Every structure is written in C-alpha cells, then in structure tokens.
Short mmCIF file of C-alpha atoms and ligand atoms in Angstrom, two decimals:
data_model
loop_
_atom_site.label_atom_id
_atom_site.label_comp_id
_atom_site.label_asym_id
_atom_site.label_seq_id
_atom_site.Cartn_x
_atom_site.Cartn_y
_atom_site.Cartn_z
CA UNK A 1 -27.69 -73.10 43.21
CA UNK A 2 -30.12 -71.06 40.91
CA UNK A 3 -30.21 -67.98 40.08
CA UNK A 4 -32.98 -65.61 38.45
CA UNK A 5 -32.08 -62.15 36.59
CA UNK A 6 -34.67 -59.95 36.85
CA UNK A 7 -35.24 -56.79 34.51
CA UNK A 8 -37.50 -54.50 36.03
CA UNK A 9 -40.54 -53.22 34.56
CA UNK A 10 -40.64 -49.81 32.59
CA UNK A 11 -40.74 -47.28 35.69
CA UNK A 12 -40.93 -43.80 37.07
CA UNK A 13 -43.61 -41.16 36.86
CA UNK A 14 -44.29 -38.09 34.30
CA UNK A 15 -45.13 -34.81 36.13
CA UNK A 16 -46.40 -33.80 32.92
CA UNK A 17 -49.25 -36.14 32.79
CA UNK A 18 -50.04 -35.78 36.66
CA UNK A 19 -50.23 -32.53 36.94
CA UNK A 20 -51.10 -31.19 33.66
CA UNK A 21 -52.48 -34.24 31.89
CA UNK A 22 -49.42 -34.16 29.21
CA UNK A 23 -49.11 -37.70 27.92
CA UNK A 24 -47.37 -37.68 25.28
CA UNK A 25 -44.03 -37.28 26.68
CA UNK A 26 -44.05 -40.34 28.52
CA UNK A 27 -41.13 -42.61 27.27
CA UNK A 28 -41.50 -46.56 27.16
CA UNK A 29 -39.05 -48.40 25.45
CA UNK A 30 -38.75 -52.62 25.49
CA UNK A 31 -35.66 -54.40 24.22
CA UNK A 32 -33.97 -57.58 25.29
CA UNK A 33 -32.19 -57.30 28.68
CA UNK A 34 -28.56 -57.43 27.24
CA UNK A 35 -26.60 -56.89 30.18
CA UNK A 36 -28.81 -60.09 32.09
CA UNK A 37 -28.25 -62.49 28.52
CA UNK A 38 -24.45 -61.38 29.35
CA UNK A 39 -24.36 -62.06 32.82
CA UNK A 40 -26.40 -65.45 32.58
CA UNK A 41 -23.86 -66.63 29.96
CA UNK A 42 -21.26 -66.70 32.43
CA UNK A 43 -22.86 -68.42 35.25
CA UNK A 44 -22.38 -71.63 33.17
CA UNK A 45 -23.02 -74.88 35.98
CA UNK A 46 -25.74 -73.40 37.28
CA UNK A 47 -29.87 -73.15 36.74
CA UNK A 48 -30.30 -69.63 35.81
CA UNK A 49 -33.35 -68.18 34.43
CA UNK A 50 -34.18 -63.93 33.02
CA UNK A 51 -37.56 -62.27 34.26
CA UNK A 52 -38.41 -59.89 31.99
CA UNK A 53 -40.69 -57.60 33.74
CA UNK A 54 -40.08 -55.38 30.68
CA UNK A 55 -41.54 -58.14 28.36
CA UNK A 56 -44.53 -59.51 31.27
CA UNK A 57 -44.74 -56.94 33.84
CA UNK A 58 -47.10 -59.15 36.27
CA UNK A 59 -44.85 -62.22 36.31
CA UNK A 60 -42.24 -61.52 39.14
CA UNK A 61 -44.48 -63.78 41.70
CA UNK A 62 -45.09 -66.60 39.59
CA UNK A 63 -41.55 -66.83 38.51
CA UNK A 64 -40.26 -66.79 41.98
CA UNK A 65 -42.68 -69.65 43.22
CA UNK A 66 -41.83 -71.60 40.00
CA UNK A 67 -38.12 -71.60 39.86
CA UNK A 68 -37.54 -70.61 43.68
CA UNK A 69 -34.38 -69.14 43.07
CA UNK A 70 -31.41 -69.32 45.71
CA UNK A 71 -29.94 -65.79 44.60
CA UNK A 72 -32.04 -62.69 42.86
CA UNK A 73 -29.97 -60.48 40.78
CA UNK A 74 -32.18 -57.52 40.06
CA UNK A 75 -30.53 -54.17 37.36
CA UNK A 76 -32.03 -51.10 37.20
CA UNK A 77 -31.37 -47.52 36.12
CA UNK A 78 -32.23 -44.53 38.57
CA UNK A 79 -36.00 -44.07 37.89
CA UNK A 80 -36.40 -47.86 38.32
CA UNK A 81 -34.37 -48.03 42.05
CA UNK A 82 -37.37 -47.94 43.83
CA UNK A 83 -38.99 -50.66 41.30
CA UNK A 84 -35.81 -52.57 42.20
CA UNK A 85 -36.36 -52.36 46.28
CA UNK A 86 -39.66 -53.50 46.08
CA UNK A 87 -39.17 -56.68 43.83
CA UNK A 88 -35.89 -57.33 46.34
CA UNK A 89 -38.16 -57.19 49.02
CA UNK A 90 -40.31 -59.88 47.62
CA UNK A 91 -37.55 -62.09 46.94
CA UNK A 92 -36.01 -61.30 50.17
CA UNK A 93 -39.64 -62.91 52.03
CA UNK A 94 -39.06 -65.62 49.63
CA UNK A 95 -35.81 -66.76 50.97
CA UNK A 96 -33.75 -65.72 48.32
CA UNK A 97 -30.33 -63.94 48.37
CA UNK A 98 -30.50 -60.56 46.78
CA UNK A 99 -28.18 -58.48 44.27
CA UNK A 100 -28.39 -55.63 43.01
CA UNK A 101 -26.59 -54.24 39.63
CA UNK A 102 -26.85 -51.85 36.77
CA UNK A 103 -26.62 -48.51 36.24
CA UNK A 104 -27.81 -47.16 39.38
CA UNK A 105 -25.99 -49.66 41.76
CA UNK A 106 -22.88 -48.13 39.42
CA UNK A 107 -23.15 -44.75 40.15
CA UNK A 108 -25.05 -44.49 43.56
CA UNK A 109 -24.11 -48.04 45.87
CA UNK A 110 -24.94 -46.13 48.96
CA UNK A 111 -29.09 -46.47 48.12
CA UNK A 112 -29.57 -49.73 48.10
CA UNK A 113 -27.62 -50.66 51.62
CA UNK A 114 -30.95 -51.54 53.06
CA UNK A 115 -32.39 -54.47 54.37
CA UNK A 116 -33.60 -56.43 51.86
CA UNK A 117 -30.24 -56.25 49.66
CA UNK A 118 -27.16 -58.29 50.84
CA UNK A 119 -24.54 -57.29 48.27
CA UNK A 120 -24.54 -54.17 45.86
CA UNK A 121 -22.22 -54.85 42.14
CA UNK A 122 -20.39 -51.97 41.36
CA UNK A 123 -20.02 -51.57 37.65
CA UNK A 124 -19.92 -53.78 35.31
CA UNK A 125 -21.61 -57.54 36.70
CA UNK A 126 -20.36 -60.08 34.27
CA UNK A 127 -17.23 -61.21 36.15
CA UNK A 128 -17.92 -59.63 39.71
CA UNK A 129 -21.04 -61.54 39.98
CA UNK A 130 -19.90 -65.14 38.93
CA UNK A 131 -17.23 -64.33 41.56
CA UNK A 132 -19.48 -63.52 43.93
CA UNK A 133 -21.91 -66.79 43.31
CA UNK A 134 -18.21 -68.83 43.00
CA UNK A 135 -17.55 -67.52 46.97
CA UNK A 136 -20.83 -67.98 48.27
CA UNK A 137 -21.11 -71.72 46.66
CA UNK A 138 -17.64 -72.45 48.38
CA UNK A 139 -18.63 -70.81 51.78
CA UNK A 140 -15.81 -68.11 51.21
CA UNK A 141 -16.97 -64.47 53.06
CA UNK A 142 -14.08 -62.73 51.24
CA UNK A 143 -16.11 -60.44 48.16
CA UNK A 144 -14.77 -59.88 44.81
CA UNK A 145 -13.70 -56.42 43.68
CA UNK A 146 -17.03 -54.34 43.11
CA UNK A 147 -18.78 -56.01 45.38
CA UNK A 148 -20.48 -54.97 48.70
CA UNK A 149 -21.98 -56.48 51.02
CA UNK A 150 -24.39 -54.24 52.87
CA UNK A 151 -24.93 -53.20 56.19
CA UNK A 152 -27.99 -50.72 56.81
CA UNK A 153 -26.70 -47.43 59.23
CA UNK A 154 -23.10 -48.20 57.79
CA UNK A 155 -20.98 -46.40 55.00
CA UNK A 156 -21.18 -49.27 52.06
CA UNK A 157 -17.62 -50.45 52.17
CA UNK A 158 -16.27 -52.39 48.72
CA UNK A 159 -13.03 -52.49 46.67
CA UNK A 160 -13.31 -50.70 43.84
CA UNK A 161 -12.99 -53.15 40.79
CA UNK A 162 -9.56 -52.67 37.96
CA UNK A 163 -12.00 -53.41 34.54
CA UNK A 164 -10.02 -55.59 32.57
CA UNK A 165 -10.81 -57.52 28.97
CA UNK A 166 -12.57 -60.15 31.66
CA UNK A 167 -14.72 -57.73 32.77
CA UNK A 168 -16.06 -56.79 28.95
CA UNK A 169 -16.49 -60.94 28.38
CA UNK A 170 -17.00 -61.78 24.79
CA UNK A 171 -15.72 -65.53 25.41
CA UNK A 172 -19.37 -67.06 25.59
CA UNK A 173 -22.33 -65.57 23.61
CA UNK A 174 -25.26 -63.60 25.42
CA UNK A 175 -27.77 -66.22 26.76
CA UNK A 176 -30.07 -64.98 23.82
CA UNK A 177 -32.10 -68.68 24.14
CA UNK A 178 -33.08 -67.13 28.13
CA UNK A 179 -35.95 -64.63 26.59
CA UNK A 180 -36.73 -66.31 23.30
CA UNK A 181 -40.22 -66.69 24.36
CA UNK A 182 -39.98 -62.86 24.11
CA UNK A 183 -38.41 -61.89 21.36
CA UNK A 184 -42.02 -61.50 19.26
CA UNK A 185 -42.13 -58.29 21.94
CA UNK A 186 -38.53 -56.97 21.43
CA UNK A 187 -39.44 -54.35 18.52
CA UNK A 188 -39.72 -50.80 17.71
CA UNK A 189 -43.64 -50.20 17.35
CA UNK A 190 -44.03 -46.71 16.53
CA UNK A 191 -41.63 -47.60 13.25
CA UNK A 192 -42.74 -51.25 12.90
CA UNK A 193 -38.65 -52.67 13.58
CA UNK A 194 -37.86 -55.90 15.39
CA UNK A 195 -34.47 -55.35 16.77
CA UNK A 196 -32.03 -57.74 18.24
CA UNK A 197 -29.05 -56.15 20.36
CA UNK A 198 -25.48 -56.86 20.61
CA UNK A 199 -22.36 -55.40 22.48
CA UNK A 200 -19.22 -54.10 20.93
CA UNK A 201 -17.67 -52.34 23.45
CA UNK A 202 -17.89 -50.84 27.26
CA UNK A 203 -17.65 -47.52 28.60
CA UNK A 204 -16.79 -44.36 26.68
CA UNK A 205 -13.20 -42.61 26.75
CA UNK A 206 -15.13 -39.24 27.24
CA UNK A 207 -16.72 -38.01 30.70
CA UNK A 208 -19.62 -36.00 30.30
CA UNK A 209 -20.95 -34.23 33.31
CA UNK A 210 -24.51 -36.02 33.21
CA UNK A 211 -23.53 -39.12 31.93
CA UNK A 212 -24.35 -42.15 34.09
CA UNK A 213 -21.66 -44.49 31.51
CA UNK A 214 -18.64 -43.93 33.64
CA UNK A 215 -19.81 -45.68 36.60
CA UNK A 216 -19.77 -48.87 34.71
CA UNK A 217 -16.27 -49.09 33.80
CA UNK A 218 -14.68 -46.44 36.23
CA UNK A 219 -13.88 -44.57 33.37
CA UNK A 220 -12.66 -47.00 31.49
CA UNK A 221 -12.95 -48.07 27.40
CA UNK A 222 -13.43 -51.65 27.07
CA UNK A 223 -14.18 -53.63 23.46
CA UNK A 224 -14.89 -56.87 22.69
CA UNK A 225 -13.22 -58.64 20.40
CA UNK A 226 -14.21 -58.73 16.27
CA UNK A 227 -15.18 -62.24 16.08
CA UNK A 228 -17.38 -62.50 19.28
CA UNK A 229 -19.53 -59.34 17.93
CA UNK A 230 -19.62 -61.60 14.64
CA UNK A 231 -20.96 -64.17 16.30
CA UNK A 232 -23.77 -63.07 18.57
CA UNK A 233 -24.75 -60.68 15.25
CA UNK A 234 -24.95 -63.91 13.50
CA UNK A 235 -27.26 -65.61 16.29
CA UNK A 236 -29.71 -62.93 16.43
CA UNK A 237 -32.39 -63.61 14.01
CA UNK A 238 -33.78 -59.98 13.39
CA UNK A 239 -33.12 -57.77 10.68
CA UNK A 240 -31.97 -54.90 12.93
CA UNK A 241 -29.14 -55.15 14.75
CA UNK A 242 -28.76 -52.31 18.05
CA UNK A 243 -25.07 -51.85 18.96
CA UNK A 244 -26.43 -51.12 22.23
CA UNK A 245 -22.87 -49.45 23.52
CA UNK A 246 -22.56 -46.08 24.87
CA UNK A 247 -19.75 -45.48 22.49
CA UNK A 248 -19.66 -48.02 19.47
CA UNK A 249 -16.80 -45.54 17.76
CA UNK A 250 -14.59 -44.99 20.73
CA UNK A 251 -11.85 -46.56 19.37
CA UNK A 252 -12.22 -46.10 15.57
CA UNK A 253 -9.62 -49.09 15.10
CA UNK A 254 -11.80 -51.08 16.56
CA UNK A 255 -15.07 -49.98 15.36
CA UNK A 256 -12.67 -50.44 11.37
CA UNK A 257 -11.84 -54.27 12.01
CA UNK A 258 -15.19 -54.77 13.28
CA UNK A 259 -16.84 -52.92 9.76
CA UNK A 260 -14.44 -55.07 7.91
CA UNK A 261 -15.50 -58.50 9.27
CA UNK A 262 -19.03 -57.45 8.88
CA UNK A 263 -18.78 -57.03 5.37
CA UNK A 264 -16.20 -59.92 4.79
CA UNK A 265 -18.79 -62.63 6.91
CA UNK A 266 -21.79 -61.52 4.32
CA UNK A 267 -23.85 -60.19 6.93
CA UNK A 268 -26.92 -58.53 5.34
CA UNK A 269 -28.36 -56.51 8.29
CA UNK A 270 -28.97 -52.85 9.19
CA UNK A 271 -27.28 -51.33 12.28
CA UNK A 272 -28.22 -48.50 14.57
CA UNK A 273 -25.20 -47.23 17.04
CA UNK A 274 -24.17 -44.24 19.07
CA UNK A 275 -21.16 -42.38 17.69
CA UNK A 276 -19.93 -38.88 18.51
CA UNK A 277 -20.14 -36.03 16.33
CA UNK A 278 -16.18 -35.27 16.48
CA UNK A 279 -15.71 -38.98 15.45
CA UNK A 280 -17.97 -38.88 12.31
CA UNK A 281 -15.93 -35.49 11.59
CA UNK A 282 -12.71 -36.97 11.82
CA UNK A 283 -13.42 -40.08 10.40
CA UNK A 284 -16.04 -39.58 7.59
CA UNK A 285 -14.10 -42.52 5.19
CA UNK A 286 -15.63 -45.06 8.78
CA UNK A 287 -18.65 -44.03 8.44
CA UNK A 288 -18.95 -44.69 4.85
CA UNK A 289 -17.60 -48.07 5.56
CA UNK A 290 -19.97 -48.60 7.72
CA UNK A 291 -22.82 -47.68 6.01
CA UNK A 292 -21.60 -50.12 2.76
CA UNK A 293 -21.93 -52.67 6.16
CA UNK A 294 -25.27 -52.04 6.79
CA UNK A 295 -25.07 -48.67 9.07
CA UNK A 296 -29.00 -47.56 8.76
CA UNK A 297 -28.52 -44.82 11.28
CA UNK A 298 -26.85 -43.29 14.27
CA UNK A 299 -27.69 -41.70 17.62
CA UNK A 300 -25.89 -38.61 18.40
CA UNK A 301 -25.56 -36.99 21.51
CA UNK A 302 -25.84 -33.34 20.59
CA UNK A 303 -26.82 -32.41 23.94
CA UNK A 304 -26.98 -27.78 23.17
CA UNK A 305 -27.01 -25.99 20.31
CA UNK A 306 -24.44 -23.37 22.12
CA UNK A 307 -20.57 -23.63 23.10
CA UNK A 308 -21.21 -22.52 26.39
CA UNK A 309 -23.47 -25.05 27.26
CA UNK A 310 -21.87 -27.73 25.99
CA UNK A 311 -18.80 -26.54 27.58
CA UNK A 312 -21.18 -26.63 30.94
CA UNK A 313 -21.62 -30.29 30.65
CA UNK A 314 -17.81 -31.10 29.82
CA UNK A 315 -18.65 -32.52 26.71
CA UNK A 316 -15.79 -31.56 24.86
CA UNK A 317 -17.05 -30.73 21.68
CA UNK A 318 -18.49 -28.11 19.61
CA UNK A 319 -21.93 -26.60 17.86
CA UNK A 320 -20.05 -26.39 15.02
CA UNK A 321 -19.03 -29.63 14.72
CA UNK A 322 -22.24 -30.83 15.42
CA UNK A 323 -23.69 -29.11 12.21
CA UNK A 324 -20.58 -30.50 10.37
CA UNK A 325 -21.06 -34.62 11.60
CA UNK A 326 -25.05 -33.57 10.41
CA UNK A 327 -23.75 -32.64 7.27
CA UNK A 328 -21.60 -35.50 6.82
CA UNK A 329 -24.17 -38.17 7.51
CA UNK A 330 -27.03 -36.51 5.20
CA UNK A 331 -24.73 -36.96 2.55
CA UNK A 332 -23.61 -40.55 3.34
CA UNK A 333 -27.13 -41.50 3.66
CA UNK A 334 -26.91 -42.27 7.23
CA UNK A 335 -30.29 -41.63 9.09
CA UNK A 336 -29.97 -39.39 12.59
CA UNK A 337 -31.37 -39.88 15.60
CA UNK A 338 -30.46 -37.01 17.42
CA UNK A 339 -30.50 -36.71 21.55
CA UNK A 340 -30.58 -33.30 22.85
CA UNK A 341 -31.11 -32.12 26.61
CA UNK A 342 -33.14 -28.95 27.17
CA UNK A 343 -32.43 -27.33 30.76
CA UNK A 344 -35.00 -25.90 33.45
CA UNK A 345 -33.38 -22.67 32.81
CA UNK A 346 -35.24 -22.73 28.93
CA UNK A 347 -37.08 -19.72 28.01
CA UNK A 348 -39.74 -19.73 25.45
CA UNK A 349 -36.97 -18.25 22.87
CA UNK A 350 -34.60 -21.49 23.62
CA UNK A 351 -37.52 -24.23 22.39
CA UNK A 352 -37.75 -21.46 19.35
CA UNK A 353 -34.21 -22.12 18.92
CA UNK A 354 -33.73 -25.67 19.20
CA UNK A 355 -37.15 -26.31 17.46
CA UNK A 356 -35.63 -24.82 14.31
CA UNK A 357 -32.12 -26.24 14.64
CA UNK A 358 -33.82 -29.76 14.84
CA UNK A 359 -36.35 -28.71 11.79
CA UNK A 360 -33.52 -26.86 9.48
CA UNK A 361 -31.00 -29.90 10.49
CA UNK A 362 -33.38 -32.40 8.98
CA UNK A 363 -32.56 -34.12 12.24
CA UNK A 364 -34.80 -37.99 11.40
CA UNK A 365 -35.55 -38.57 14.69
CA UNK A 366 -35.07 -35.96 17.64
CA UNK A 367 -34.49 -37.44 21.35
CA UNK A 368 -35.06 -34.44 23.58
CA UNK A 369 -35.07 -35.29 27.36
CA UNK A 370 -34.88 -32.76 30.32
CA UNK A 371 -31.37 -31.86 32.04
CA UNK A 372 -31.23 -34.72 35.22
CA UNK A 373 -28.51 -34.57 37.85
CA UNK A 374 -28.20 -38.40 38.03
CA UNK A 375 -27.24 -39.40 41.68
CA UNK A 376 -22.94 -40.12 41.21
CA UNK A 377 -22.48 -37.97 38.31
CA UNK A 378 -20.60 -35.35 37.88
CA UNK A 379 -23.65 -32.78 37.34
CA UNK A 380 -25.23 -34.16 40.44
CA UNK A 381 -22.33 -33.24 42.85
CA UNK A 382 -22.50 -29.75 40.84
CA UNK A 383 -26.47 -29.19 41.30
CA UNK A 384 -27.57 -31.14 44.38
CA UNK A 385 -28.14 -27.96 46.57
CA UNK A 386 -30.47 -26.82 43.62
CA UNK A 387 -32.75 -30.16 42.91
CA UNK A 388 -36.22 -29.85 44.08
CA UNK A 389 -37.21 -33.40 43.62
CA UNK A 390 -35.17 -36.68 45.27
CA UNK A 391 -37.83 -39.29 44.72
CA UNK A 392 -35.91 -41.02 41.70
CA UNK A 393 -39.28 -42.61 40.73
CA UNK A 394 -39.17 -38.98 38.66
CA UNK A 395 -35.72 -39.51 37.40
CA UNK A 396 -37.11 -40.91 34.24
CA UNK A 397 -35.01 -37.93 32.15
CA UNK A 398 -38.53 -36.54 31.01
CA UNK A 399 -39.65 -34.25 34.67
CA UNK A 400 -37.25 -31.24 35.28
CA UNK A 401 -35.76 -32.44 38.95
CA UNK A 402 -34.42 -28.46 39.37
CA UNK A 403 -36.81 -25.61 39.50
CA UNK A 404 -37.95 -24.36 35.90
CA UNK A 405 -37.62 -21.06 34.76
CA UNK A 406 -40.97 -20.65 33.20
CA UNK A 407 -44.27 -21.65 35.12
CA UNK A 408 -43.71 -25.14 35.31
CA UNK A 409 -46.87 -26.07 32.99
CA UNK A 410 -45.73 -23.73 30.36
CA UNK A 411 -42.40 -25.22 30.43
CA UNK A 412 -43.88 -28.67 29.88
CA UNK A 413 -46.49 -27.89 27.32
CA UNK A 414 -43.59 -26.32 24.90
CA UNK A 415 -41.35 -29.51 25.55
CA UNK A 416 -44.50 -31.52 24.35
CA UNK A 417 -44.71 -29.18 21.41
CA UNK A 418 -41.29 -30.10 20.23
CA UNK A 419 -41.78 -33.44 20.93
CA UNK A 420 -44.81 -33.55 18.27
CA UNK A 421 -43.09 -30.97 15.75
CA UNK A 422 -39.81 -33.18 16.11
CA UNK A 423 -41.55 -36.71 15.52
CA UNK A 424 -44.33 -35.13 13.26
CA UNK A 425 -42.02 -37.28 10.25
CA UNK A 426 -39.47 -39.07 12.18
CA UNK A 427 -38.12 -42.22 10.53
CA UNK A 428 -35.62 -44.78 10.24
S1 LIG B 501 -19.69 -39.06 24.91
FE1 LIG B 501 -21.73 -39.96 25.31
S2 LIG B 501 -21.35 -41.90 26.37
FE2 LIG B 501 -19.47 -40.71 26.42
S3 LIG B 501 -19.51 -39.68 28.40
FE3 LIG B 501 -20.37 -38.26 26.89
S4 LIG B 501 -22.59 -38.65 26.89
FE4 LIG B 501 -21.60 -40.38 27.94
#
C-alpha cells in the first residue's frame, strides 16, 4: 500500500487586485506541511511520500505517475477546498483512493461528499487516518471515528471522534526527512528567517466565534508531552523554531515544564508562538521564562480595539487587557506580532483608529485580515443570510465575503494603507 500526502498549493483569489489592481495585500506564506510530517510518521509499514505543492507547485502529475500511490490524502484550509477537489480529481482518474483532511474537512465535511472523494477525516488525521488505511488493508468496511465515507446526494454520515492523548501523537517524531529536499524553501523572505516548525499542543480551551481551531479537536485542549517537543526541536536544524499551535500557552503548566526542559537540554534557538493576551497578563513570570528560553516573539490575537466587538466574536477578553499583555511584552523584550480583524462594517474613522492603536502600540509586526464567516464556525451560522460571496476560492481572510460599508474600492485601498503604514518597519 502507498500512500502520498499532498499539501496544496498557496490558493484563493484577492478581489483587491482583480478589481482594483491592489496587490499588495495578497498573502503567501510557505512552511513545512506539519500536520502531513505528523500524519506520515504514523503510517510506519508503509511507502508514504509528502507533495508539497506549497514548496513545487507544478509537481502533483509527476509525483502521481512516479510513486502511483494506492491512497491520496490531500489537507486544505477553506480558500484551498476547491484547490483540493481538483487535485482529488486527478488522483481519482489515476486510480487512487482519495482523502480528504485539514481544516476545512474539520469544520465543513458536507463539501467535499462528491465524487471524486471516498472518505472525508474529521478533525484531527493522525490516528483516524492510520485507522482508516489499517481497515482498508484488512478488507474491513467498518470506519474509524471521524471518518466518512461519502456518498454524493446523501447527508455525510460519520461518528464523531472522542480526541484523546492518541489523537495529539507525540510517540514518533514528524517525518521531517519526507520534505528535506525542501527545507532550503521553508523561510521567512521578507525578514530573511529559515524556520523549522514543531507542535506542542492541539486545540485551544477558548471558542472564538470565527475561529476555524475547534473543529480539529471538537473543542478539545490536547498537549504533547515535554520530551517529544524536545526532541523534534532538537531534529530541526534551523535557528527558528515556529510553535505552530493555535494555543502554545493554553495550559500554562504545560507551556512551564516545557520552558524548563528547553533551557535544561541547552537548546540555543529562538521561538515564535501564539499566546493570548489574558495569559501573558496573568502569567508575566512565563513569559519571562520563556524569553531566558529563547522566546523571540509572539503572535497575538487582538482581533478589535473595542469591548463590544470583541464581546461580538466571543472572545472573552478585553481592550484593556490587550494594552496591558502589550505592555508587558515591550518590557520583557518580547517582539509582537499582532493579528487584528477589521469588519465590512469599517468606516474611514475605524482604519484611523486602529491605524494609531497599531502605530502608538509599537505593535512589530501587524496581521490585519478581513472579518470571514468560515463555513462551520460559529460566526458563519450567525452571518450566512448576510455573505455575498460563497466561492471559498475568496475565503483567503484578505476579500470582505459580507457587503462593505464603504464603496468597496475605498474600503480596500484604506486596508492596503494600513497594511504599508503597519509593515513600513515591521521586524522580528
Ligand atoms: S483564542 Fe485564538 S485559537 Fe483560541 S479560539 Fe480564540 S482565536 Fe481560536
């Protein structure tokens, strides 16, 4: 049997730069496909292979004649489901089995139950889908938990999965060897970083209403252990290390033991992770742990500069806090990468407003994307009677999906604006 995990190419479309030539806004990013190097490191016993199409975009046809795969497992997010169809497709004419994971298979199954998928992995893949290769080897029909097999015209029908410590893995180190042909391409251009990334933990105990993170783990909070982090840090050979969780500090006990065996194992790297702003509040002697272990900087989701629209997205937290966490890290040292979300409903005086929170903040590195109900999130089942624009191709968090306020090309032009003002000196 042999299987071939496919990461889609960078997706999606910019209404920006069709309509109004605006392309600066655009976001590409390329790092190693962590959740495949996971997945492939427990399919142990069988030949299993990672297209990159992040990496080599044109390769998906010469990788398929070359290894002729039994089963494609293709991830995506939501702008890249369509990217995702068409590559199954291909496999499909191939002969190949197709599955489908990731983020959008997470949070909206019902998509992909079409022809040229036969099962859909809900949540996270790492156990469900060496399950579901374990069955179909032995001839079994029965499906794991999470899985579903499809059946076009029908209601997807699949157990939901219980996510358990097996489900978060940590026993066998991410398949880094799969893309080392690669890894010269895994680094931050614009500031010159190669960056290697690691897992310490699943899910997020928190339940924002656009947040695509508890479709993974149905909610749940899932770390792996100390030593296994230790280890695939250790096997990474670049200087910068991505905790590439949605919630590296949701369980500060954790996030403590693993700071401590950092610093006790010698590691000399620099880290970049995504912590809340109430956590580096209520824990400010962590964070300067952390940064005496190499914390170089964090990504915060400050989402709104107001209480009552951070209250809107159930995000259970404050403005003021916010400004208290900024203050925290400036005087820790701690660089901050700061995501914020500005809404269709912005006026010109709300880019004013967050243009000179971001500026007066000293925030290093602004992250501003536009407010998208993601199909299975909470903001979607909210909004849907209000979105304008279903083709997910535009679901690339950078085209307002919901009618804009302002003419739509002024609305755009002042999000470029703060783009450029807001990366003007942004550093790490
Ligand atoms: S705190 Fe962050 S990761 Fe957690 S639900 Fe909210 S946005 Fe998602």
């Amino acid at each position: 049997m042999k299987i071939l995990l496919v990461n889609p190419p960078n997706s999606g479309r910019s209404i920006p730069e069709e309509r109004y030539g605006i392309d600066s806004i655009k976001q590409i990013f390329r790092g190693e496909p962590l959740a495949l190097e996971v997945l492939a490191a427990n399919l142990d016993g069988f030949a299993t292979a990672i297209c990159d199409l992040k990496a080599t975009p044109d390769t998906f046809s010469r990788d398929l004649a070359a290894f002729r795969p039994d089963i494609v497992a293709i991830t995506g997010v939501t702008c890249e489901a369509n990217t995702v169809l068409a590559l199954a497709r291909k496999a499909k004419d191939q002969g190949a089995a197709t599955v489908i994971g990731g983020i959008h298979a997470s949070n909206d199954p019902g998509f992909f139950n079409r022809a040229e998928i036969d099962y859909v992995i809900v949540g996270l893949g790492r156990a469900s889908l060496r399950e579901l290769v374990d069955n179909l080897v032995r001839g079994k029909r029965t499906l794991p938990d999470g899985v579903a097999r499809t059946s076009p015209g029908d209601e997807l029908i699949f157990t939901p999965r219980r996510f358990t410590a097996i489900d978060a893995g940590g026993m066998t180190a991410p398949a880094y060897h799969l893309v080392a042909r690669h890894r010269p391409l895994y680094r931050l251009e614009r500031l010159g970083l190669d960056m290697g990334f690691v897992v310490s933990a699943y899910g997020c105990p928190f339940s924002c209403d656009f947040c695509c993170i508890s479709g993974l783990t149905s909610g749940a909070y899932l770390t792996v252990p100390v030593e296994s982090v230790i280890r695939d840090i250790s096997l990474l050979p670049t200087p910068v290390i991505r905790l590439l969780d949605a919630n590296t500090f949701g369980n500060p006990e954790h996030a403590a033991q693993l700071c401590q065996a950092i610093i006790a194992a010698g590691i000399k790297k620099k880290f970049l992770a995504d912590i809340r702003s109430d956590t580096v509040v209520n824990h400010p002697d962590l964070m300067r742990n952390w940064h005496k272990a190499g914390l170089k900087a964090v990504i915060i989701g400050f989402e709104e500069i107001d209480d009552r629209r951070l209250e809107g997205f159930n995000k259970k937290n404050r403005a003021a806090i916010n400004t208290e966490a900024i203050a925290v890290l400036h005087d820790i040292g701690i660089t901050i990468i700061g995501d914020f979300i500005i809404n269709p409903d912005y006026e010109e005086d709300d880019f004013a407003r967050l243009g000179a929170y971001i500026s007066d903040n000293r925030i290093d590195l602004p992250m501003i994307t536009v407010l998208t109900p993601l199909p299975g999130t909470a903001m979607h089942k909210k909004m849907k009677e209000r979105i304008i624009i279903d083709d997910l191709d535009f679901y690339t968090l950078t085209n307002a999906v919901l009618p804009t306020s302002l003419p739509e090309e002024k609305f755009y032009r002042l999000y470029a604006e703060l783009m450029r003002e807001g990366h003007k000196n942004a550093k790490l």
